[in-house]
Tab-separated table of C-alpha atoms in Angstrom:
chain	number	residue	atom	x	y	z
A	10	SER	CA	-2.371	-13.038	-15.962
A	11	GLN	CA	-3.417	-12.271	-12.420
A	12	THR	CA	-6.241	-9.880	-11.598
A	13	ILE	CA	-7.794	-8.623	-8.422
A	14	HIS	CA	-11.292	-7.259	-8.026
A	15	GLN	CA	-13.021	-5.741	-5.073
A	16	TRP	CA	-16.553	-4.459	-4.657
A	17	PRO	CA	-18.527	-2.452	-4.133
A	18	ALA	CA	-16.520	0.521	-5.351
A	19	THR	CA	-18.553	3.023	-3.334
A	20	LEU	CA	-20.727	2.496	-0.295
A	21	VAL	CA	-22.717	4.870	1.880
A	22	GLN	CA	-23.986	3.287	5.084
A	23	PRO	CA	-25.682	4.551	8.249
A	24	VAL	CA	-24.028	4.176	11.637
A	25	GLY	CA	-24.880	0.807	13.167
A	26	SER	CA	-25.460	-0.969	9.880
A	27	PRO	CA	-23.429	-4.030	8.803
A	28	LEU	CA	-20.656	-4.065	6.232
A	29	SER	CA	-19.368	-6.557	3.742
A	30	LEU	CA	-16.578	-5.787	1.221
A	31	GLU	CA	-15.490	-8.587	-1.024
A	32	CYS	CA	-12.212	-9.167	-2.843
A	33	THR	CA	-11.311	-11.932	-5.258
A	34	VAL	CA	-8.105	-12.775	-7.009
A	35	GLU	CA	-7.803	-14.666	-10.287
A	36	GLY	CA	-4.885	-16.290	-12.045
A	37	THR	CA	-2.865	-17.352	-9.025
A	38	SER	CA	-3.059	-19.941	-6.245
A	39	ASN	CA	-2.588	-19.624	-2.491
A	40	PRO	CA	-1.839	-15.899	-2.498
A	41	ASN	CA	-1.201	-13.843	0.582
A	42	LEU	CA	-4.197	-11.473	0.942
A	43	TYR	CA	-4.398	-8.148	2.659
A	44	TRP	CA	-6.895	-5.486	3.671
A	45	TYR	CA	-5.560	-1.953	4.072
A	46	ARG	CA	-7.345	1.276	4.961
A	47	GLN	CA	-6.228	4.532	3.420
A	48	ALA	CA	-7.253	7.589	5.400
A	49	ALA	CA	-6.490	11.107	4.278
A	50	GLY	CA	-3.098	12.208	5.608
A	51	ARG	CA	-2.521	8.884	7.395
A	52	GLY	CA	-1.239	6.707	4.595
A	53	LEU	CA	-1.994	3.050	4.393
A	54	GLN	CA	-2.854	1.096	7.521
A	55	LEU	CA	-2.717	-2.680	7.418
A	56	LEU	CA	-5.909	-4.114	8.884
A	57	PHE	CA	-5.717	-7.828	8.173
A	58	TYR	CA	-3.628	-10.314	6.276
A	59	SER	CA	-4.056	-13.954	5.432
A	60	VAL	CA	-1.573	-16.567	4.320
A	61	GLY	CA	-4.188	-19.280	3.742
A	62	ILE	CA	-7.828	-20.308	3.978
A	63	GLY	CA	-9.199	-19.594	7.442
A	64	GLN	CA	-5.907	-17.989	8.573
A	65	ILE	CA	-6.418	-14.356	9.470
A	66	SER	CA	-4.008	-12.046	11.306
A	67	SER	CA	-5.354	-8.805	12.700
A	68	GLU	CA	-2.972	-5.880	12.973
A	69	VAL	CA	-5.236	-3.294	14.514
A	70	PRO	CA	-7.967	-3.951	17.148
A	71	GLN	CA	-11.141	-2.412	15.818
A	72	ASN	CA	-14.715	-2.783	14.783
A	73	LEU	CA	-13.870	-4.834	11.708
A	74	SER	CA	-13.299	-8.508	10.970
A	75	ALA	CA	-12.009	-10.459	7.991
A	76	SER	CA	-12.640	-13.923	6.636
A	77	ARG	CA	-11.135	-16.074	3.909
A	78	PRO	CA	-13.696	-18.711	3.016
A	79	GLN	CA	-11.938	-19.720	-0.192
A	80	ASP	CA	-8.353	-19.625	-1.395
A	81	ARG	CA	-8.782	-16.479	-3.511
A	82	GLN	CA	-11.590	-14.735	-1.663
A	83	PHE	CA	-11.132	-12.254	1.167
A	84	ILE	CA	-13.996	-10.532	2.906
A	85	LEU	CA	-13.974	-7.494	5.203
A	86	SER	CA	-16.966	-7.223	7.545
A	87	SER	CA	-18.476	-5.305	10.362
A	88	LYS	CA	-21.609	-6.034	12.377
A	89	LYS	CA	-22.165	-2.405	13.347
A	90	LEU	CA	-20.405	0.428	11.546
A	91	LEU	CA	-19.013	3.465	13.351
A	92	LEU	CA	-18.425	6.923	11.936
A	93	SER	CA	-14.711	6.318	12.303
A	94	ASP	CA	-14.947	3.361	9.871
A	95	SER	CA	-15.250	5.775	6.965
A	96	GLY	CA	-12.328	5.543	4.586
A	97	PHE	CA	-10.886	3.994	1.477
A	98	TYR	CA	-10.353	0.262	1.773
A	99	LEU	CA	-7.847	-1.555	-0.393
A	100	CYS	CA	-7.493	-5.257	-0.986
A	101	ALA	CA	-4.125	-6.573	-2.138
A	102	TRP	CA	-2.413	-9.844	-2.873
A	103	SER	CA	1.161	-11.080	-3.048
A	104	VAL	CA	2.910	-14.292	-3.954
A	105	TRP	CA	2.668	-16.834	-1.124
A	106	GLY	CA	5.567	-16.930	1.272
A	107	ALA	CA	8.169	-14.251	2.018
A	108	GLY	CA	8.746	-14.046	-1.760
A	109	THR	CA	9.337	-10.741	-3.425
A	110	GLY	CA	7.065	-8.732	-1.143
A	111	GLU	CA	5.460	-6.903	-4.030
A	112	LEU	CA	1.777	-6.230	-3.488
A	113	PHE	CA	-0.820	-5.889	-6.195
A	114	PHE	CA	-3.740	-3.723	-5.260
A	115	GLY	CA	-7.398	-3.696	-6.157
A	116	GLU	CA	-9.368	-0.693	-7.227
A	117	GLY	CA	-10.442	0.179	-3.727
A	118	SER	CA	-13.801	0.656	-1.969
A	119	ARG	CA	-14.785	4.030	-0.601
A	120	LEU	CA	-16.944	3.710	2.494
A	121	THR	CA	-18.835	6.660	3.938
A	122	VAL	CA	-20.576	6.100	7.259
A	123	LEU	CA	-23.239	8.719	8.049
B	9	ALA	CA	7.704	-3.977	15.025
B	10	GLN	CA	8.597	-2.228	11.826
B	11	SER	CA	7.614	1.358	11.030
B	12	VAL	CA	8.132	3.824	8.228
B	13	SER	CA	8.322	7.600	8.352
B	14	GLN	CA	7.952	9.942	5.399
B	15	HIS	CA	8.882	13.448	6.414
B	16	ASN	CA	7.251	15.411	3.656
B	17	HIS	CA	3.468	15.236	3.531
B	18	HIS	CA	3.006	17.681	0.674
B	19	VAL	CA	5.539	18.774	-1.939
B	20	ILE	CA	4.944	21.276	-4.665
B	21	LEU	CA	7.445	21.627	-7.500
B	22	SER	CA	7.676	23.215	-10.890
B	23	GLU	CA	8.357	21.091	-13.938
B	24	ALA	CA	12.046	20.285	-14.440
B	25	ALA	CA	12.829	20.718	-10.760
B	26	SER	CA	14.679	17.958	-8.967
B	27	LEU	CA	12.837	15.757	-6.491
B	28	GLU	CA	13.907	13.980	-3.342
B	29	LEU	CA	11.343	12.389	-1.009
B	30	GLY	CA	12.581	11.219	2.349
B	31	CYS	CA	11.857	7.832	3.829
B	32	ASN	CA	13.244	6.382	7.093
B	33	TYR	CA	12.352	3.012	8.539
B	34	SER	CA	12.678	1.277	11.814
B	35	TYR	CA	13.460	-2.440	11.855
B	36	GLY	CA	16.220	-4.434	13.475
B	37	GLY	CA	16.901	-6.951	10.717
B	38	THR	CA	17.248	-7.314	6.992
B	39	VAL	CA	14.591	-5.488	5.045
B	40	ASN	CA	13.047	-5.257	1.637
B	41	LEU	CA	12.197	-1.692	0.674
B	42	PHE	CA	9.637	-0.348	-1.768
B	43	TRP	CA	8.234	2.839	-3.248
B	44	TYR	CA	4.660	2.718	-4.487
B	45	VAL	CA	2.873	5.452	-6.428
B	46	GLN	CA	-0.788	6.285	-6.753
B	47	TYR	CA	-1.643	8.520	-9.679
B	48	PRO	CA	-4.974	10.369	-9.467
B	49	GLY	CA	-7.824	7.905	-10.018
B	50	GLN	CA	-5.534	4.905	-10.429
B	51	HIS	CA	-4.409	1.882	-8.430
B	52	LEU	CA	-1.431	1.850	-6.212
B	53	GLN	CA	1.440	0.470	-8.220
B	54	LEU	CA	5.041	-0.424	-7.610
B	55	LEU	CA	7.578	2.231	-8.564
B	56	LEU	CA	10.786	0.437	-7.498
B	57	LYS	CA	12.088	-2.030	-4.931
B	58	TYR	CA	15.274	-2.990	-3.128
B	59	PHE	CA	16.046	-6.494	-1.924
B	60	SER	CA	19.828	-6.769	-1.944
B	61	GLY	CA	22.880	-5.830	-3.974
B	62	ASP	CA	23.451	-2.389	-5.431
B	63	PRO	CA	21.911	0.063	-2.945
B	64	LEU	CA	21.012	2.447	-5.796
B	65	VAL	CA	17.951	1.053	-7.516
B	66	LYS	CA	16.252	2.390	-10.613
B	67	GLY	CA	12.530	2.197	-11.241
B	68	ILE	CA	10.056	3.216	-13.859
B	69	LYS	CA	9.697	6.699	-15.282
B	70	GLY	CA	13.215	7.858	-14.367
B	71	PHE	CA	12.847	7.385	-10.608
B	72	GLU	CA	15.616	6.005	-8.442
B	73	ALA	CA	16.114	5.371	-4.756
B	74	GLU	CA	19.170	4.853	-2.591
B	75	PHE	CA	19.299	2.508	0.366
B	76	ILE	CA	21.613	3.825	3.060
B	77	LYS	CA	21.724	1.151	5.724
B	78	SER	CA	23.564	3.269	8.290
B	79	LYS	CA	20.833	5.889	8.110
B	80	PHE	CA	17.915	3.466	7.784
B	81	SER	CA	16.869	5.484	4.792
B	82	PHE	CA	15.496	4.823	1.324
B	83	ASN	CA	14.979	8.199	-0.314
B	84	LEU	CA	13.295	8.568	-3.658
B	85	ARG	CA	14.816	10.843	-6.308
B	86	LYS	CA	14.160	12.113	-9.779
B	87	PRO	CA	16.454	14.641	-11.515
B	88	SER	CA	13.706	16.441	-13.420
B	89	VAL	CA	10.012	16.037	-12.613
B	90	GLN	CA	7.170	16.294	-15.053
B	91	TRP	CA	3.573	17.386	-14.624
B	92	SER	CA	2.568	13.715	-15.036
B	93	ASP	CA	4.512	12.831	-11.860
B	94	THR	CA	1.742	14.458	-9.814
B	95	ALA	CA	0.703	11.628	-7.492
B	96	GLU	CA	0.912	10.308	-3.965
B	97	TYR	CA	4.076	8.374	-3.150
B	98	PHE	CA	4.347	5.751	-0.454
B	99	CYS	CA	7.484	4.199	1.004
B	100	ALA	CA	7.106	0.698	2.416
B	101	VAL	CA	9.198	-1.855	4.257
B	102	MET	CA	8.941	-5.594	4.690
B	103	GLY	CA	11.063	-7.434	7.211
B	104	ASN	CA	12.597	-10.582	5.799
B	105	ALA	CA	10.891	-12.702	8.409
B	106	GLY	CA	7.314	-12.037	7.449
B	107	ASN	CA	4.675	-11.194	4.894
B	108	MET	CA	3.634	-7.811	6.177
B	109	LEU	CA	4.296	-4.679	4.205
B	110	THR	CA	4.272	-1.543	6.351
B	111	PHE	CA	3.641	1.736	4.626
B	112	GLY	CA	4.635	5.268	5.484
B	113	GLY	CA	2.085	8.050	5.641
B	114	GLY	CA	2.584	9.043	2.028
B	115	THR	CA	3.743	12.211	0.292
B	116	ARG	CA	1.498	14.126	-2.057
B	117	LEU	CA	3.515	15.581	-4.908
B	118	MET	CA	2.059	18.300	-7.109
B	119	VAL	CA	4.050	19.361	-10.148
B	120	LYS	CA	3.057	22.691	-11.662
B	121	PRO	CA	3.338	22.983	-15.415
């Protein structure tokens, strides 16, 4: 069966510090991968998605970047965090291609920038 | 670009009351439509989905949703809610040309016992 893991689960970082959130998927090949941010009262905002290694699409210009160094690994990064980067970050995967569209979500990472 | 609007941000109901959560989308082509639910402390999970065929789709836990193409709507319904339905509900749309799932702002449902 397929599983998705992301870490760390909770992170408290000072403004200006770097960020690295990691997500891995097991039990499937060539998945579509996604990073979403969930902010209170604002629902889920798609940040990045990837249909293959090294292929990243950015939906929202911001202080963050994403990379996919391996087929089932997706990393969300920042060189210098801003206060506005605080939020709940969710990694998700779906079957490659237009497929069914169903997303499977990780446990989430709560980032607090002070 | 596709977008999704959920009109109710917070809903409070008593047990056994009927539920209807509104969802409207904006997209010019064929769409796949979804409702996701996030129970307190749990992952987001799929509640139900519509791809084609019967516009009335049934999901888990007695939920159903009706796709009305002329109204660009996909409202979620349940005849009688339970305390355990307390959760946040998200409507989502995916255009048939891509891989992106666009979510609405979510509706927090609280069911009072």
